[in-house]
Tab-separated table of C-alpha atoms in Angstrom:
chain	number	residue	atom	x	y	z
X	854	UNK	CA	0.030	-0.104	0.277
X	855	UNK	CA	2.856	2.338	0.811
X	856	UNK	CA	4.770	1.552	-2.122
X	857	UNK	CA	1.481	2.091	-4.645
X	858	UNK	CA	0.968	5.666	-2.528
X	859	UNK	CA	4.594	6.182	-3.288
X	860	UNK	CA	4.562	5.703	-6.808
X	861	UNK	CA	1.181	8.058	-7.213
X	862	UNK	CA	3.096	10.980	-5.259
X	863	UNK	CA	6.546	10.432	-7.415
X	864	UNK	CA	3.850	10.343	-10.758
X	865	UNK	CA	2.343	13.760	-9.653
X	866	UNK	CA	5.555	15.282	-8.512
X	867	UNK	CA	6.401	14.596	-12.125
X	868	UNK	CA	3.359	16.160	-13.714
X	869	UNK	CA	3.714	18.955	-11.552
X	870	UNK	CA	7.244	19.548	-12.867
X	871	UNK	CA	6.229	19.072	-16.359
X	872	UNK	CA	3.697	21.939	-15.934
X	873	UNK	CA	6.413	23.745	-14.833
X	874	UNK	CA	8.607	23.547	-17.528
X	875	UNK	CA	5.774	23.668	-19.780
X	876	UNK	CA	4.981	27.092	-18.319
X	877	UNK	CA	8.781	28.553	-18.264
X	878	UNK	CA	9.316	27.545	-22.120
X	879	UNK	CA	5.484	28.934	-23.045
X	880	UNK	CA	6.662	32.206	-21.908
X	881	UNK	CA	10.271	32.178	-23.092
X	882	UNK	CA	9.766	31.464	-26.826
X	883	UNK	CA	6.489	33.016	-26.972
X	884	UNK	CA	7.844	36.075	-25.728
X	885	UNK	CA	11.137	35.484	-28.019
X	886	UNK	CA	8.973	34.916	-31.330
X	887	UNK	CA	6.489	38.263	-30.352
X	888	UNK	CA	9.783	39.866	-29.770
X	889	UNK	CA	12.322	38.688	-32.589
X	890	UNK	CA	9.870	36.730	-34.952
X	891	UNK	CA	9.295	39.726	-37.601
X	892	UNK	CA	13.076	41.082	-36.846
X	893	UNK	CA	14.858	42.806	-39.543
X	894	UNK	CA	17.452	40.633	-39.001
X	895	UNK	CA	16.486	37.530	-41.485
X	896	UNK	CA	18.512	35.396	-40.311
X	897	UNK	CA	17.545	35.681	-36.505
X	898	UNK	CA	13.854	35.859	-37.511
X	899	UNK	CA	14.150	32.632	-39.351
X	900	UNK	CA	16.015	31.008	-36.338
X	901	UNK	CA	13.265	32.186	-33.957
X	902	UNK	CA	10.554	31.293	-36.152
X	903	UNK	CA	11.618	27.766	-36.484
X	904	UNK	CA	12.133	27.002	-32.509
X	905	UNK	CA	8.558	28.780	-32.304
X	906	UNK	CA	7.342	25.932	-34.654
X	907	UNK	CA	9.096	23.391	-32.799
X	908	UNK	CA	7.893	24.171	-29.930
X	909	UNK	CA	4.426	24.577	-31.105
X	910	UNK	CA	4.152	21.258	-33.061
X	911	UNK	CA	6.572	18.906	-31.506
X	912	UNK	CA	7.297	19.934	-27.908
X	913	UNK	CA	3.543	20.780	-26.957
X	914	UNK	CA	2.479	17.272	-28.700
X	915	UNK	CA	4.982	15.717	-26.819
X	916	UNK	CA	4.423	17.265	-23.392
X	917	UNK	CA	0.487	16.339	-23.914
X	918	UNK	CA	1.019	12.845	-24.767
X	919	UNK	CA	3.651	12.396	-21.557
X	920	UNK	CA	1.108	14.413	-19.380
X	921	UNK	CA	-2.196	12.477	-20.552
X	922	UNK	CA	-0.419	8.884	-20.168
X	923	UNK	CA	0.818	10.054	-16.346
X	924	UNK	CA	-2.539	11.359	-15.630
X	925	UNK	CA	-3.960	8.004	-16.976
X	926	UNK	CA	-1.643	5.886	-14.841
X	927	UNK	CA	-2.554	8.199	-11.817
X	928	UNK	CA	-6.810	7.565	-12.431
X	929	UNK	CA	-6.348	4.141	-13.058
X	930	UNK	CA	-5.260	4.038	-9.194
X	931	UNK	CA	-8.938	5.727	-7.958
X	932	UNK	CA	-11.079	3.072	-6.872
X	933	UNK	CA	-13.696	5.009	-9.164
X	934	UNK	CA	-13.752	4.639	-13.220
X	935	UNK	CA	-12.822	7.504	-15.243
X	936	UNK	CA	-14.223	6.527	-18.600
X	937	UNK	CA	-14.807	10.253	-19.955
X	938	UNK	CA	-11.794	11.070	-18.736
X	939	UNK	CA	-9.979	8.034	-20.540
X	940	UNK	CA	-11.421	8.696	-23.807
X	941	UNK	CA	-10.416	12.630	-23.523
X	942	UNK	CA	-6.801	12.161	-23.223
X	943	UNK	CA	-6.911	9.503	-25.631
X	944	UNK	CA	-8.278	11.899	-28.468
X	945	UNK	CA	-6.295	14.899	-27.312
X	946	UNK	CA	-2.984	12.970	-27.460
X	947	UNK	CA	-3.920	11.255	-30.809
X	948	UNK	CA	-5.185	14.709	-32.434
X	949	UNK	CA	-2.091	16.658	-31.463
X	950	UNK	CA	-0.035	13.608	-32.791
X	951	UNK	CA	-1.737	13.515	-36.376
X	952	UNK	CA	-2.011	17.851	-37.137
X	953	UNK	CA	0.676	18.880	-34.950
X	954	UNK	CA	3.564	16.442	-36.162
X	955	UNK	CA	2.219	13.878	-38.904
X	956	UNK	CA	0.251	16.744	-41.195
X	957	UNK	CA	3.435	18.796	-41.436
X	958	UNK	CA	5.404	16.089	-42.705
X	959	UNK	CA	3.317	15.054	-44.915
X	960	UNK	CA	2.185	18.225	-46.450
X	961	UNK	CA	5.475	20.092	-45.852
X	962	UNK	CA	4.040	23.049	-44.078
X	963	UNK	CA	5.032	23.718	-40.669
X	964	UNK	CA	2.073	26.419	-40.157
X	965	UNK	CA	-0.677	23.939	-39.892
X	966	UNK	CA	-1.187	24.759	-36.044
X	967	UNK	CA	-2.964	28.317	-37.584
X	968	UNK	CA	-5.479	26.282	-39.342
X	969	UNK	CA	-6.612	24.413	-36.853
X	970	UNK	CA	-7.328	27.553	-34.915
X	971	UNK	CA	-11.422	27.720	-33.878
X	972	UNK	CA	-13.353	30.786	-34.885
X	973	UNK	CA	-13.336	34.134	-33.369
X	974	UNK	CA	-9.981	32.741	-31.754
X	975	UNK	CA	-7.740	34.723	-34.456
X	976	UNK	CA	-8.279	36.716	-37.535
X	977	UNK	CA	-5.930	34.638	-39.569
X	978	UNK	CA	-7.961	33.752	-42.752
X	979	UNK	CA	-8.246	37.634	-42.986
X	980	UNK	CA	-4.560	38.368	-42.436
X	981	UNK	CA	-3.466	35.663	-44.776
X	982	UNK	CA	-5.769	36.913	-47.565
X	983	UNK	CA	-4.428	40.516	-46.775
X	984	UNK	CA	-0.957	39.689	-47.736
X	985	UNK	CA	-0.450	36.315	-46.865
X	986	UNK	CA	0.972	37.192	-43.493
X	987	UNK	CA	-0.343	36.103	-39.811
X	988	UNK	CA	1.871	37.358	-36.766
X	989	UNK	CA	5.565	36.552	-37.624
X	990	UNK	CA	4.605	33.753	-40.128
X	991	UNK	CA	5.257	34.847	-44.234
X	992	UNK	CA	3.288	32.052	-46.074
X	993	UNK	CA	3.608	31.368	-49.720
X	994	UNK	CA	0.580	32.295	-51.999
X	995	UNK	CA	0.033	28.415	-52.987
X	996	UNK	CA	0.437	27.747	-49.168
X	997	UNK	CA	-2.127	30.292	-48.213
X	998	UNK	CA	-5.019	28.509	-50.413
X	999	UNK	CA	-4.091	25.224	-48.445
X	1000	UNK	CA	-4.192	26.507	-45.226
X	1001	UNK	CA	-7.314	28.784	-45.758
X	1002	UNK	CA	-9.063	25.197	-47.244
X	1003	UNK	CA	-7.841	23.383	-44.114
X	1004	UNK	CA	-9.212	26.237	-41.647
X	1005	UNK	CA	-12.682	25.995	-43.276
X	1006	UNK	CA	-12.495	22.193	-43.249
X	1007	UNK	CA	-11.765	22.475	-39.714
X	1008	UNK	CA	-14.412	25.238	-38.821
X	1009	UNK	CA	-17.185	22.864	-40.481
X	1010	UNK	CA	-16.005	19.519	-38.647
X	1011	UNK	CA	-16.029	21.663	-35.051
X	1012	UNK	CA	-19.182	22.812	-35.841
X	1013	UNK	CA	-20.892	19.678	-36.894
X	1014	UNK	CA	-19.507	17.790	-34.339
X	1015	UNK	CA	-20.848	20.299	-31.847
X	1016	UNK	CA	-24.054	20.075	-32.906
X	1017	UNK	CA	-23.712	16.078	-32.901
X	1018	UNK	CA	-22.215	16.060	-29.650
X	1019	UNK	CA	-22.130	19.268	-27.819
X	1020	UNK	CA	-19.309	21.328	-26.529
X	1021	UNK	CA	-17.184	17.912	-25.564
X	1022	UNK	CA	-16.427	17.468	-28.957
X	1023	UNK	CA	-14.031	20.527	-29.374
X	1024	UNK	CA	-13.515	21.699	-25.707
X	1025	UNK	CA	-12.668	18.213	-24.206
X	1026	UNK	CA	-11.659	16.106	-27.235
X	1027	UNK	CA	-9.555	18.075	-29.934
X	1028	UNK	CA	-8.859	21.342	-28.728
X	1029	UNK	CA	-5.062	21.713	-29.619
X	1030	UNK	CA	-4.810	24.598	-26.957
X	1031	UNK	CA	-6.094	25.025	-23.423
X	1032	UNK	CA	-8.563	22.284	-23.573
X	1033	UNK	CA	-5.616	19.509	-24.267
X	1034	UNK	CA	-3.278	20.789	-21.853
X	1035	UNK	CA	-6.126	21.289	-19.104
X	1036	UNK	CA	-6.949	17.630	-19.069
X	1037	UNK	CA	-3.796	16.195	-19.339
X	1038	UNK	CA	-2.405	18.593	-16.435
X	1039	UNK	CA	-5.745	18.540	-14.688
X	1040	UNK	CA	-4.710	16.621	-11.733
X	1041	UNK	CA	-1.525	18.537	-10.771
X	1042	UNK	CA	-3.336	21.874	-10.981
X	1043	UNK	CA	-3.631	24.583	-9.617
X	1044	UNK	CA	0.220	23.808	-9.168
X	1045	UNK	CA	-0.444	25.958	-5.626
X	1046	UNK	CA	-3.245	24.601	-3.834
X	1047	UNK	CA	-5.265	25.922	-1.230
X	1048	UNK	CA	-6.436	23.309	1.591
X	1049	UNK	CA	-10.171	22.161	1.645
X	1050	UNK	CA	-10.772	23.845	-1.955
X	1051	UNK	CA	-13.282	22.938	-4.628
X	1052	UNK	CA	-11.910	22.777	-8.421
X	1053	UNK	CA	-13.762	25.804	-9.858
X	1054	UNK	CA	-13.722	29.408	-8.935
X	1055	UNK	CA	-14.498	32.020	-6.176
X	1056	UNK	CA	-17.423	34.335	-6.557
X	1057	UNK	CA	-14.700	37.106	-7.277
X	1058	UNK	CA	-12.621	35.250	-9.773
X	1059	UNK	CA	-16.173	34.049	-11.306
X	1060	UNK	CA	-17.199	38.203	-11.881
X	1061	UNK	CA	-13.680	39.036	-13.142
X	1062	UNK	CA	-13.591	36.303	-15.657
X	1063	UNK	CA	-17.157	37.217	-17.032
X	1064	UNK	CA	-15.841	40.741	-17.335
X	1065	UNK	CA	-12.972	39.007	-19.107
X	1066	UNK	CA	-14.916	37.300	-21.331
X	1067	UNK	CA	-17.603	39.701	-22.402
X	1068	UNK	CA	-14.203	41.776	-23.320
X	1069	UNK	CA	-12.754	39.242	-25.007
X	1070	UNK	CA	-15.555	38.466	-27.499
X	1071	UNK	CA	-15.782	42.238	-28.222
X	1072	UNK	CA	-12.263	42.503	-28.853
X	1073	UNK	CA	-12.126	39.690	-31.160
X	1074	UNK	CA	-15.296	40.405	-33.125
X	1075	UNK	CA	-14.037	44.035	-33.118
X	1076	UNK	CA	-10.566	43.088	-34.733
X	1077	UNK	CA	-12.205	40.829	-37.151
X	1078	UNK	CA	-14.601	43.408	-38.215
X	1079	UNK	CA	-12.071	46.309	-38.954
X	1080	UNK	CA	-9.924	43.631	-40.674
X	1081	UNK	CA	-12.853	42.536	-42.589
X	1082	UNK	CA	-13.729	46.009	-43.668
X	1083	UNK	CA	-10.359	46.897	-45.091
X	1084	UNK	CA	-9.625	43.343	-46.830
X	1085	UNK	CA	-13.080	42.761	-48.411
X	1086	UNK	CA	-14.996	46.810	-48.437
X	1087	UNK	CA	-11.231	48.670	-49.260
X	1088	UNK	CA	-11.980	50.882	-46.443
X	1089	UNK	CA	-9.039	51.121	-43.728
X	1090	UNK	CA	-10.811	52.493	-40.506
X	1091	UNK	CA	-7.366	51.890	-38.478
X	1092	UNK	CA	-3.869	50.872	-39.809
X	1093	UNK	CA	-3.643	46.928	-40.700
X	1094	UNK	CA	-0.458	46.684	-38.766
X	1095	UNK	CA	-2.063	48.109	-35.804
X	1096	UNK	CA	-4.861	45.584	-35.532
X	1097	UNK	CA	-2.002	43.138	-35.844
X	1098	UNK	CA	-0.113	44.690	-32.990
X	1099	UNK	CA	-3.342	44.864	-30.984
X	1100	UNK	CA	-3.864	41.057	-31.666
X	1101	UNK	CA	-0.442	40.059	-31.089
X	1102	UNK	CA	-0.715	41.855	-27.345
X	1103	UNK	CA	-4.220	40.157	-26.767
X	1104	UNK	CA	-2.314	37.026	-27.736
X	1105	UNK	CA	0.505	37.181	-25.498
X	1106	UNK	CA	-1.215	38.751	-22.536
X	1107	UNK	CA	-4.912	36.757	-22.542
X	1108	UNK	CA	-3.876	33.844	-24.488
X	1109	UNK	CA	-0.728	33.016	-23.026
X	1110	UNK	CA	0.269	34.732	-20.050
X	1111	UNK	CA	-3.145	34.746	-18.230
X	1112	UNK	CA	-3.607	31.081	-19.110
X	1113	UNK	CA	-0.565	30.124	-17.912
X	1114	UNK	CA	-0.828	31.967	-14.509
X	1115	UNK	CA	-4.246	30.227	-14.070
X	1116	UNK	CA	-2.525	27.004	-13.966
X	1117	UNK	CA	-0.533	28.451	-11.022
X	1118	UNK	CA	-3.728	29.489	-8.714
X	1119	UNK	CA	-6.636	28.152	-10.599
X	1120	UNK	CA	-6.987	25.057	-12.661
X	1121	UNK	CA	-6.708	24.118	-16.588
X	1122	UNK	CA	-9.740	25.852	-17.378
X	1123	UNK	CA	-9.565	29.329	-16.451
X	1124	UNK	CA	-8.960	30.175	-19.939
X	1125	UNK	CA	-11.904	28.110	-21.021
X	1126	UNK	CA	-14.038	30.371	-19.093
X	1127	UNK	CA	-13.140	33.232	-20.972
X	1128	UNK	CA	-12.440	31.901	-24.601
X	1129	UNK	CA	-14.656	33.578	-27.192
X	1130	UNK	CA	-14.324	30.386	-28.830
X	1131	UNK	CA	-15.804	28.608	-26.430
X	1132	UNK	CA	-18.503	30.683	-25.737
X	1133	UNK	CA	-19.579	30.510	-29.381
X	1134	UNK	CA	-19.379	26.668	-29.122
X	1135	UNK	CA	-21.292	26.969	-25.552
X	1136	UNK	CA	-24.432	28.534	-27.671
X	1137	UNK	CA	-24.035	25.852	-30.039
X	1138	UNK	CA	-24.166	22.944	-27.858
X	1139	UNK	CA	-27.694	24.612	-27.076
X	1140	UNK	CA	-28.733	23.489	-30.177
X	1141	UNK	CA	-27.332	19.918	-29.541
X	1142	UNK	CA	-29.588	19.616	-26.791
X	1143	UNK	CA	-26.407	19.055	-24.466
X	1144	UNK	CA	-26.968	18.336	-20.838
X	1145	UNK	CA	-25.955	16.244	-17.893
X	1146	UNK	CA	-29.074	13.972	-16.665
X	1147	UNK	CA	-29.006	13.200	-12.887
X	1148	UNK	CA	-31.511	10.632	-12.382
X	1149	UNK	CA	-29.889	7.944	-13.262
X	1150	UNK	CA	-29.774	6.499	-9.584
X	1151	UNK	CA	-30.168	8.794	-6.638
X	1152	UNK	CA	-28.047	11.558	-5.323
X	1153	UNK	CA	-26.755	11.228	-2.116
X	1154	UNK	CA	-25.473	15.035	-2.059
X	1155	UNK	CA	-21.609	14.250	-1.710
X	1156	UNK	CA	-20.802	16.902	-3.250
X	1157	UNK	CA	-17.972	15.403	-5.168
X	1158	UNK	CA	-19.569	16.653	-8.666
X	1159	UNK	CA	-19.292	20.031	-7.377
X	1160	UNK	CA	-15.842	19.563	-6.118
X	1161	UNK	CA	-14.561	18.135	-9.575
X	1162	UNK	CA	-16.182	20.718	-11.921
X	1163	UNK	CA	-13.536	23.141	-13.159
X	1164	UNK	CA	-16.060	25.388	-14.881
X	1165	UNK	CA	-17.623	26.205	-10.770
X	1166	UNK	CA	-21.172	24.510	-12.096
X	1167	UNK	CA	-23.359	23.985	-9.313
X	1168	UNK	CA	-24.191	20.135	-10.606
X	1169	UNK	CA	-25.750	18.719	-7.029
X	1170	UNK	CA	-28.444	21.303	-7.098
X	1171	UNK	CA	-30.013	19.942	-9.981
X	1172	UNK	CA	-28.923	16.307	-8.880
X	1173	UNK	CA	-31.054	16.710	-5.820
X	1174	UNK	CA	-33.788	17.477	-7.516
X	1175	UNK	CA	-33.130	15.144	-10.412
X	1176	UNK	CA	-33.128	17.509	-13.013
X	1177	UNK	CA	-31.172	17.226	-16.085
X	1178	UNK	CA	-28.223	20.437	-16.172
X	1179	UNK	CA	-27.894	22.499	-19.012
X	1180	UNK	CA	-25.196	25.180	-18.441
X	1181	UNK	CA	-23.649	27.074	-21.176
X	1182	UNK	CA	-20.202	27.093	-19.310
X	1183	UNK	CA	-20.459	23.126	-19.314
X	1184	UNK	CA	-16.955	21.966	-21.324
X	1185	UNK	CA	-18.136	18.056	-21.085
X	1186	UNK	CA	-15.160	17.407	-19.724
X	1187	UNK	CA	-17.056	14.686	-17.637
X	1188	UNK	CA	-15.135	14.914	-14.717
X	1189	UNK	CA	-18.239	14.904	-12.627
X	1190	UNK	CA	-19.647	11.873	-14.587
X	1191	UNK	CA	-16.559	9.780	-13.943
X	1192	UNK	CA	-16.477	11.046	-9.746
X	1193	UNK	CA	-19.921	10.190	-8.961
X	1194	UNK	CA	-20.013	7.504	-6.890
X	1195	UNK	CA	-23.561	6.181	-7.289
X	1196	UNK	CA	-23.202	6.573	-11.381
X	1197	UNK	CA	-26.140	8.679	-11.308
X	1198	UNK	CA	-25.022	11.247	-13.621
X	1199	UNK	CA	-24.575	10.745	-17.683
X	1200	UNK	CA	-23.244	13.217	-20.471
X	1201	UNK	CA	-25.763	13.506	-23.540
X	1202	UNK	CA	-26.745	14.991	-26.367
X	1203	UNK	CA	-30.329	14.926	-28.456
X	1204	UNK	CA	-28.405	12.656	-30.700
X	1205	UNK	CA	-26.989	10.486	-28.250
X	1206	UNK	CA	-30.226	9.990	-26.282
X	1207	UNK	CA	-32.146	8.824	-29.048
X	1208	UNK	CA	-29.153	6.214	-29.850
X	1209	UNK	CA	-29.301	4.915	-26.461
X	1210	UNK	CA	-33.261	4.991	-26.661
X	1211	UNK	CA	-33.070	2.802	-29.996
X	1212	UNK	CA	-30.656	0.310	-28.210
X	1213	UNK	CA	-32.710	-0.014	-25.432
X	1214	UNK	CA	-35.924	-0.580	-27.358
X	1215	UNK	CA	-33.841	-3.187	-29.620
X	1216	UNK	CA	-32.742	-5.042	-26.536
X	1217	UNK	CA	-36.228	-5.049	-25.202
X	1218	UNK	CA	-37.350	-6.456	-28.392
X	1219	UNK	CA	-34.628	-9.119	-28.179
X	1220	UNK	CA	-35.371	-10.222	-24.657
X	1221	UNK	CA	-39.172	-10.396	-25.528
């Protein structure tokens, strides 16, 4: 028993070390790319850009795969099953390997990562249409078309997947940014833990995140709107380069610095709360009929579901009444479903409920 506990603690410490390494390298390489990626020294800019692409494609993929394996091992030691979390770890690792390592090798396009940015997360398509540049990337004309096609296909897949399987499809299965790291790092976060604290956010933090969410949505659509007016309407309201710089500042401040600081004091889903793409997918998931069913057995009011929820959703309040929970902030991670000691919870959408109902009908018929 002591050996098992010692092994668990060692794995947890290793996972924390990996998170720290990821945070430090993210600050250093992200900052270096922002400052020197467009340097007038062409050779220096090329070296910096190469290092950044290796970080984005290979390093982050390796980090997610290793962290997922460690988290998988730690979850296996729990007395309770973790089916939904296992699926998330497998899909995140597979998606990263295919898109960020295999695809660049097959296509010869190192910038594949920018084609899998969810809508409203960046103005990449408009920037490429303007002059073939995106932040510090200078894309050749024939590659621009390939990346734009990949971008449109990716958005279509995400939209269709969300309509079928809710927000879980993107945010807890394939998101190559906050989602993948949130799940693979989850057991080690926050790095600085408070005693007897739940996974979610305090009331003050929630208020600040809500304000930040509104700002991020307005900022994202404001930047894209002004860029679109320039590219498609030929009217330059604000200098295009100024808009680029503003988006870069947003990216460095909110998409890197704040997201990684959340790993230290909050949890892996801090960024998901104010992610503009996540908010839009949360609205789309309403059309999918996404919900957490709470009446499979009986709620014993243990509060484990609430403590496990990184998005600070009060699940037990609905579970005690046996009412289904539908919440725009639910990322479908399944932590609450997996942790419930009575197997009272289930994640579902309109389509999955129809599939389950059809299976039950078929089973009943075969029994008769």
